[in-house]
């Protein structure tokens, strides 16, 4: 008998009993345990058994309970009398699938706001990965979103102590720095007024995913019907039984995903960036969808996230202490990604605000390319003009262009621009076997009495 | 010659783990994330080693006495070395002796002293564990007697699950422990040996497991929830139909859904075969029926129910004759079905 796929309830029980009667398995608890252990060992040590055909004798494991697995791993029934482990995954099928859709159909989407602006809208149970280089303002951005949230907020702050996190949240609303708040320069009543009354903070050693369950439950019980927003700062330093860094991050995200879906909350998960991604983000090379895989240690960040927000290149500090920053929406499941939001960030107070509408990544990239190439072209033009000034006779275009250390396209564009402006002119002489006029500075050509190519044409 | 008793007496958990470069957090129970025997990654550190006793177990399912992933410190060394204790015994003892610092030249008197101390400590631990279990089990009837019969929060929870708390309280099927619905667990001889409570808010253990049901510490879970095997009448006109359920909520739902029947709950799906094996002979004697109510989860629930059916058949009952399977689909369990108005029909 093969695995009774798609069969549940009493039909599955019958299938199992039939399998036993057909000699597929033992009911002796001792044999059962041993067989299960063998199956478990094989599962971890070798590739799964290769099916050899439907006519094969039934596999011994078919009539046995599968090795218990589930989002929370194993329980110890005997010692604690816990309920059995969750069942192994099974296929969802209509019409139960429609029930699954309808179960959450009436849940309102959760708006992520920043100040008075809406940053994004997320379905309950989703994870928003917030990434950025060190010191780019990830925690502040998340704090800003929490401050603007209408419902209860739960913060798992592994990195910052609770007071420092709260100081950030207060500072951005009172235009004060962390230090001002932490040293009491903001009046107490003001702090009490602006700090979110529905805030729950678990910090440092208390910031575990186990404790998060309790905090979310408390928030949901205290504020029934309101959407809980959870922030996790940050995923790479949360505890996990896994030792290898990637496996650890993947495990943490899997557990966060379980929590988000179980409690129907939106989780803002802050993630460090890998060094290469940080560099690309700072340089403005990682924009939009290219920023999706920037999270350090694991591709699981990209996989589990409903949306990825990546803090990218920033401009120079303005007079008021703010600076323009790109915020890339790399992935946006259901809401669309690959966009760049122009933002303004004040490093002193940690205040973020949106500075304009989101733009398509290609548009921003083309603009940046143009700006970047414009600067290169100007440099190339100066180099070519200087070389032409120094030259004692008309120069081949290639020789002149070779002095500019840039791409062929930029050199060509620079030459065209110089000729168009008249900074260089084509003179009526050619190299052997060449069809192109040589070029020189107009004053030098005049002084040398060399006719211009245009005049010969005439 | 190195004697295995000397090695066992000298071997410590710390020495073994340190020999194999295993990082761990020290405590009375050391938890690891990988089983050295089967190599399985245990996500929530389900591999436990008792530091004092040296006993270890990989919690990979219902713990049977012959679960191969468990044993003493010699087994642990065998697990790390991937040796077979029986086949490679000599080599195993040599490796373990090296870890324990026991050699041919070790002073005999010292080894004897260690061995005696080890034997004393082991006996002491066994005695203490037995005494603890006996004391805990003996205290269960009093504990049950002291539990309140009413609870606002608990009754609200029961009502929220679609069950009538008044009816359950009236037949003393449920009491309340810290607001959680609690039911008694009987040994197969009818004595109360444990109390299982359904947590209104599931508890997340430090190791990440989620528990919906709690029982009293040091007490066994091998027994029947709510009903007793002896409630099945083998002589007169009393009840001769047993309803086999799993978990607290389903058992309480069974009490309401099967009036006149003896509802015998298993403390978790894994206990269903044990309960079925215990009640089947009495049903055979009573010429009664067994109604098995599997959870509909496409896996564990049905599979353990199948094992329960097989166990009952081995005692003389027969599927579709004296064993009936209760189909609660499309609901996932009996409690949900009862809440939505499902009723059992004899056919």
PDB file of C-alpha atoms in Angstrom, chain A residues 3 7-14 16-18 20-21 26-34 36-38 40-41 44-45 62-90 209-211 213 217 221 240-243 250-251 254-255 258 263, chain B residues 22-23 31-33 36-45 58-64 66-69 82 198 201-202 204-205 208-215 219 221 246-247 267-271 273-274 294-300 302-307 309-311 313-314 319-320 325-327 329:
ATOM      1  CA  UNK A   3       0.889   6.463   1.280  1.00  0.00           C
ATOM      2  CA  UNK A   7      -7.058  10.780   2.400  1.00  0.00           C
ATOM      3  CA  UNK A   8      -7.923  11.829   5.893  1.00  0.00           C
ATOM      4  CA  UNK A   9     -10.276  11.035   8.701  1.00  0.00           C
ATOM      5  CA  UNK A  10     -11.733   7.571   8.947  1.00  0.00           C
ATOM      6  CA  UNK A  11     -10.672   6.712   5.381  1.00  0.00           C
ATOM      7  CA  UNK A  12      -7.063   7.128   6.360  1.00  0.00           C
ATOM      8  CA  UNK A  13      -7.608   5.053   9.489  1.00  0.00           C
ATOM      9  CA  UNK A  14      -9.091   2.284   7.344  1.00  0.00           C
ATOM     10  CA  UNK A  16      -3.745   2.133   7.751  1.00  0.00           C
ATOM     11  CA  UNK A  17      -5.583  -0.801   9.251  1.00  0.00           C
ATOM     12  CA  UNK A  18      -5.789  -2.479   5.831  1.00  0.00           C
ATOM     13  CA  UNK A  20      -1.491  -3.725   8.676  1.00  0.00           C
ATOM     14  CA  UNK A  21      -3.683  -6.632   7.668  1.00  0.00           C
ATOM     15  CA  UNK A  26       3.599  -4.221  13.257  1.00  0.00           C
ATOM     16  CA  UNK A  27       1.399  -2.950  16.014  1.00  0.00           C
ATOM     17  CA  UNK A  28       3.769  -4.064  18.704  1.00  0.00           C
ATOM     18  CA  UNK A  29       4.821  -0.843  20.423  1.00  0.00           C
ATOM     19  CA  UNK A  30       8.422  -2.002  20.751  1.00  0.00           C
ATOM     20  CA  UNK A  31       8.746  -2.787  17.065  1.00  0.00           C
ATOM     21  CA  UNK A  32       6.860   0.372  16.265  1.00  0.00           C
ATOM     22  CA  UNK A  33       9.336   2.489  18.144  1.00  0.00           C
ATOM     23  CA  UNK A  34      12.334   0.745  16.648  1.00  0.00           C
ATOM     24  CA  UNK A  36      10.170   4.654  13.610  1.00  0.00           C
ATOM     25  CA  UNK A  37      13.669   5.328  14.860  1.00  0.00           C
ATOM     26  CA  UNK A  38      15.070   3.543  11.828  1.00  0.00           C
ATOM     27  CA  UNK A  40      13.920   8.733  11.275  1.00  0.00           C
ATOM     28  CA  UNK A  41      17.598   7.858  11.001  1.00  0.00           C
ATOM     29  CA  UNK A  44      18.431  12.256   8.053  1.00  0.00           C
ATOM     30  CA  UNK A  45      21.253  10.157   6.777  1.00  0.00           C
ATOM     31  CA  UNK A  62       3.224   3.359   5.561  1.00  0.00           C
ATOM     32  CA  UNK A  63       1.155   2.055   8.411  1.00  0.00           C
ATOM     33  CA  UNK A  64       3.182   3.775  11.063  1.00  0.00           C
ATOM     34  CA  UNK A  65       2.684   7.209  12.448  1.00  0.00           C
ATOM     35  CA  UNK A  66       5.134   9.473  10.675  1.00  0.00           C
ATOM     36  CA  UNK A  67       8.024  10.886  12.610  1.00  0.00           C
ATOM     37  CA  UNK A  68       6.407  13.795  14.368  1.00  0.00           C
ATOM     38  CA  UNK A  69       7.323  17.120  12.901  1.00  0.00           C
ATOM     39  CA  UNK A  70       5.913  20.578  13.137  1.00  0.00           C
ATOM     40  CA  UNK A  71       6.707  24.221  13.430  1.00  0.00           C
ATOM     41  CA  UNK A  72       7.692  23.859  17.038  1.00  0.00           C
ATOM     42  CA  UNK A  73       9.536  20.564  16.754  1.00  0.00           C
ATOM     43  CA  UNK A  74       9.157  17.747  19.198  1.00  0.00           C
ATOM     44  CA  UNK A  75       7.222  17.471  22.375  1.00  0.00           C
ATOM     45  CA  UNK A  76       7.688  14.825  25.015  1.00  0.00           C
ATOM     46  CA  UNK A  77       4.314  13.275  25.569  1.00  0.00           C
ATOM     47  CA  UNK A  78       5.293  10.922  28.320  1.00  0.00           C
ATOM     48  CA  UNK A  79       7.048  13.440  30.445  1.00  0.00           C
ATOM     49  CA  UNK A  80       4.658  16.311  30.087  1.00  0.00           C
ATOM     50  CA  UNK A  81       1.514  14.820  28.712  1.00  0.00           C
ATOM     51  CA  UNK A  82       1.524  17.299  25.898  1.00  0.00           C
ATOM     52  CA  UNK A  83      -0.784  17.015  22.975  1.00  0.00           C
ATOM     53  CA  UNK A  84       0.734  15.122  20.064  1.00  0.00           C
ATOM     54  CA  UNK A  85       2.851  16.971  17.590  1.00  0.00           C
ATOM     55  CA  UNK A  86       1.251  18.756  14.702  1.00  0.00           C
ATOM     56  CA  UNK A  87       0.631  16.496  11.725  1.00  0.00           C
ATOM     57  CA  UNK A  88       3.022  16.344   8.804  1.00  0.00           C
ATOM     58  CA  UNK A  89       2.241  18.698   5.934  1.00  0.00           C
ATOM     59  CA  UNK A  90      -0.599  17.723   3.683  1.00  0.00           C
ATOM     60  CA  UNK A 209      10.764  34.384  20.460  1.00  0.00           C
ATOM     61  CA  UNK A 210       9.354  32.328  23.319  1.00  0.00           C
ATOM     62  CA  UNK A 211       8.618  35.501  25.264  1.00  0.00           C
ATOM     63  CA  UNK A 213       4.234  34.708  22.239  1.00  0.00           C
ATOM     64  CA  UNK A 217      -1.126  37.400  23.585  1.00  0.00           C
ATOM     65  CA  UNK A 221      -6.089  40.389  25.097  1.00  0.00           C
ATOM     66  CA  UNK A 240      18.378  29.684  17.952  1.00  0.00           C
ATOM     67  CA  UNK A 241      19.462  26.112  18.586  1.00  0.00           C
ATOM     68  CA  UNK A 242      21.114  26.145  15.196  1.00  0.00           C
ATOM     69  CA  UNK A 243      24.826  26.859  15.210  1.00  0.00           C
ATOM     70  CA  UNK A 250      16.616  30.571   8.575  1.00  0.00           C
ATOM     71  CA  UNK A 251      15.401  28.930  11.779  1.00  0.00           C
ATOM     72  CA  UNK A 254      10.788  30.260  10.199  1.00  0.00           C
ATOM     73  CA  UNK A 255       9.757  30.728  13.809  1.00  0.00           C
ATOM     74  CA  UNK A 258       4.991  30.798  12.446  1.00  0.00           C
ATOM     75  CA  UNK A 263      -1.310  35.382  15.785  1.00  0.00           C
TER      76      UNK A 263
ATOM     77  CA  UNK B  22      29.989  19.435  22.227  1.00  0.00           C
ATOM     78  CA  UNK B  23      29.008  22.907  23.380  1.00  0.00           C
ATOM     79  CA  UNK B  31      19.770  19.765  26.075  1.00  0.00           C
ATOM     80  CA  UNK B  32      21.425  19.313  22.715  1.00  0.00           C
ATOM     81  CA  UNK B  33      20.242  20.129  19.229  1.00  0.00           C
ATOM     82  CA  UNK B  36      24.684  11.740  18.225  1.00  0.00           C
ATOM     83  CA  UNK B  37      23.195   8.317  17.604  1.00  0.00           C
ATOM     84  CA  UNK B  38      20.878   8.875  14.664  1.00  0.00           C
ATOM     85  CA  UNK B  39      22.401  12.182  13.587  1.00  0.00           C
ATOM     86  CA  UNK B  40      19.015  13.864  13.493  1.00  0.00           C
ATOM     87  CA  UNK B  41      18.908  17.572  14.044  1.00  0.00           C
ATOM     88  CA  UNK B  42      16.518  18.097  16.897  1.00  0.00           C
ATOM     89  CA  UNK B  43      15.069  21.512  16.361  1.00  0.00           C
ATOM     90  CA  UNK B  44      14.063  22.421  19.871  1.00  0.00           C
ATOM     91  CA  UNK B  45      16.906  20.669  21.627  1.00  0.00           C
ATOM     92  CA  UNK B  58      16.315  11.639  22.068  1.00  0.00           C
ATOM     93  CA  UNK B  59      12.655  12.547  22.286  1.00  0.00           C
ATOM     94  CA  UNK B  60      11.608  11.319  18.882  1.00  0.00           C
ATOM     95  CA  UNK B  61       8.102  10.182  19.658  1.00  0.00           C
ATOM     96  CA  UNK B  62       6.311   8.299  22.373  1.00  0.00           C
ATOM     97  CA  UNK B  63       9.108   7.147  24.581  1.00  0.00           C
ATOM     98  CA  UNK B  64       9.291   3.378  24.589  1.00  0.00           C
ATOM     99  CA  UNK B  66      13.438   0.102  23.874  1.00  0.00           C
ATOM    100  CA  UNK B  67      13.798   3.367  22.001  1.00  0.00           C
ATOM    101  CA  UNK B  68      17.279   2.952  20.540  1.00  0.00           C
ATOM    102  CA  UNK B  69      18.114   6.634  20.948  1.00  0.00           C
ATOM    103  CA  UNK B  82      28.967   5.133  16.024  1.00  0.00           C
ATOM    104  CA  UNK B 198      -6.370  22.101  28.878  1.00  0.00           C
ATOM    105  CA  UNK B 201      -3.549  29.982  26.556  1.00  0.00           C
ATOM    106  CA  UNK B 202      -1.053  27.490  25.124  1.00  0.00           C
ATOM    107  CA  UNK B 204       5.488  28.127  25.008  1.00  0.00           C
ATOM    108  CA  UNK B 205       8.299  26.262  26.716  1.00  0.00           C
ATOM    109  CA  UNK B 208      10.178  26.442  21.909  1.00  0.00           C
ATOM    110  CA  UNK B 209       7.577  23.698  22.215  1.00  0.00           C
ATOM    111  CA  UNK B 210       3.958  24.733  22.500  1.00  0.00           C
ATOM    112  CA  UNK B 211       1.877  22.831  24.996  1.00  0.00           C
ATOM    113  CA  UNK B 212      -1.904  22.873  25.058  1.00  0.00           C
ATOM    114  CA  UNK B 213      -2.253  20.338  27.831  1.00  0.00           C
ATOM    115  CA  UNK B 214      -0.474  20.014  31.149  1.00  0.00           C
ATOM    116  CA  UNK B 215      -0.439  17.155  33.601  1.00  0.00           C
ATOM    117  CA  UNK B 219       2.689  11.275  37.392  1.00  0.00           C
ATOM    118  CA  UNK B 221      -0.141   9.730  31.556  1.00  0.00           C
ATOM    119  CA  UNK B 246      -7.872  12.012  22.488  1.00  0.00           C
ATOM    120  CA  UNK B 247      -7.165  15.190  24.432  1.00  0.00           C
ATOM    121  CA  UNK B 267      -3.804  11.726  26.961  1.00  0.00           C
ATOM    122  CA  UNK B 268      -2.618  12.571  23.480  1.00  0.00           C
ATOM    123  CA  UNK B 269      -2.919  10.630  20.242  1.00  0.00           C
ATOM    124  CA  UNK B 270       0.138   8.539  21.008  1.00  0.00           C
ATOM    125  CA  UNK B 271      -1.666   7.029  23.989  1.00  0.00           C
ATOM    126  CA  UNK B 273      -3.229   2.422  21.151  1.00  0.00           C
ATOM    127  CA  UNK B 274      -2.406   1.855  24.827  1.00  0.00           C
ATOM    128  CA  UNK B 294      -9.724  10.065  15.213  1.00  0.00           C
ATOM    129  CA  UNK B 295      -8.569  13.626  14.793  1.00  0.00           C
ATOM    130  CA  UNK B 296      -8.792  14.652  11.169  1.00  0.00           C
ATOM    131  CA  UNK B 297      -5.333  15.981  10.468  1.00  0.00           C
ATOM    132  CA  UNK B 298      -4.289  13.804   7.571  1.00  0.00           C
ATOM    133  CA  UNK B 299      -1.496  12.251   9.586  1.00  0.00           C
ATOM    134  CA  UNK B 300      -0.694  11.674  13.214  1.00  0.00           C
ATOM    135  CA  UNK B 302      -5.524   9.051  12.080  1.00  0.00           C
ATOM    136  CA  UNK B 303      -2.370   6.975  12.250  1.00  0.00           C
ATOM    137  CA  UNK B 304      -2.515   6.545  16.000  1.00  0.00           C
ATOM    138  CA  UNK B 305      -6.236   5.857  15.730  1.00  0.00           C
ATOM    139  CA  UNK B 306      -5.376   3.100  13.246  1.00  0.00           C
ATOM    140  CA  UNK B 307      -2.934   1.624  15.727  1.00  0.00           C
ATOM    141  CA  UNK B 309      -8.002  -0.107  16.052  1.00  0.00           C
ATOM    142  CA  UNK B 310      -5.336  -2.723  15.402  1.00  0.00           C
ATOM    143  CA  UNK B 311      -4.663  -3.074  19.121  1.00  0.00           C
ATOM    144  CA  UNK B 313      -8.637  -6.073  16.981  1.00  0.00           C
ATOM    145  CA  UNK B 314      -5.829  -8.069  18.523  1.00  0.00           C
ATOM    146  CA  UNK B 319     -13.559  -3.190  12.596  1.00  0.00           C
ATOM    147  CA  UNK B 320     -17.011  -2.326  11.252  1.00  0.00           C
ATOM    148  CA  UNK B 325     -14.967   4.790  13.355  1.00  0.00           C
ATOM    149  CA  UNK B 326     -16.580   8.113  14.099  1.00  0.00           C
ATOM    150  CA  UNK B 327     -16.350  10.401  11.100  1.00  0.00           C
ATOM    151  CA  UNK B 329     -15.329  15.456   8.811  1.00  0.00           C
TER     152      UNK B 329
END
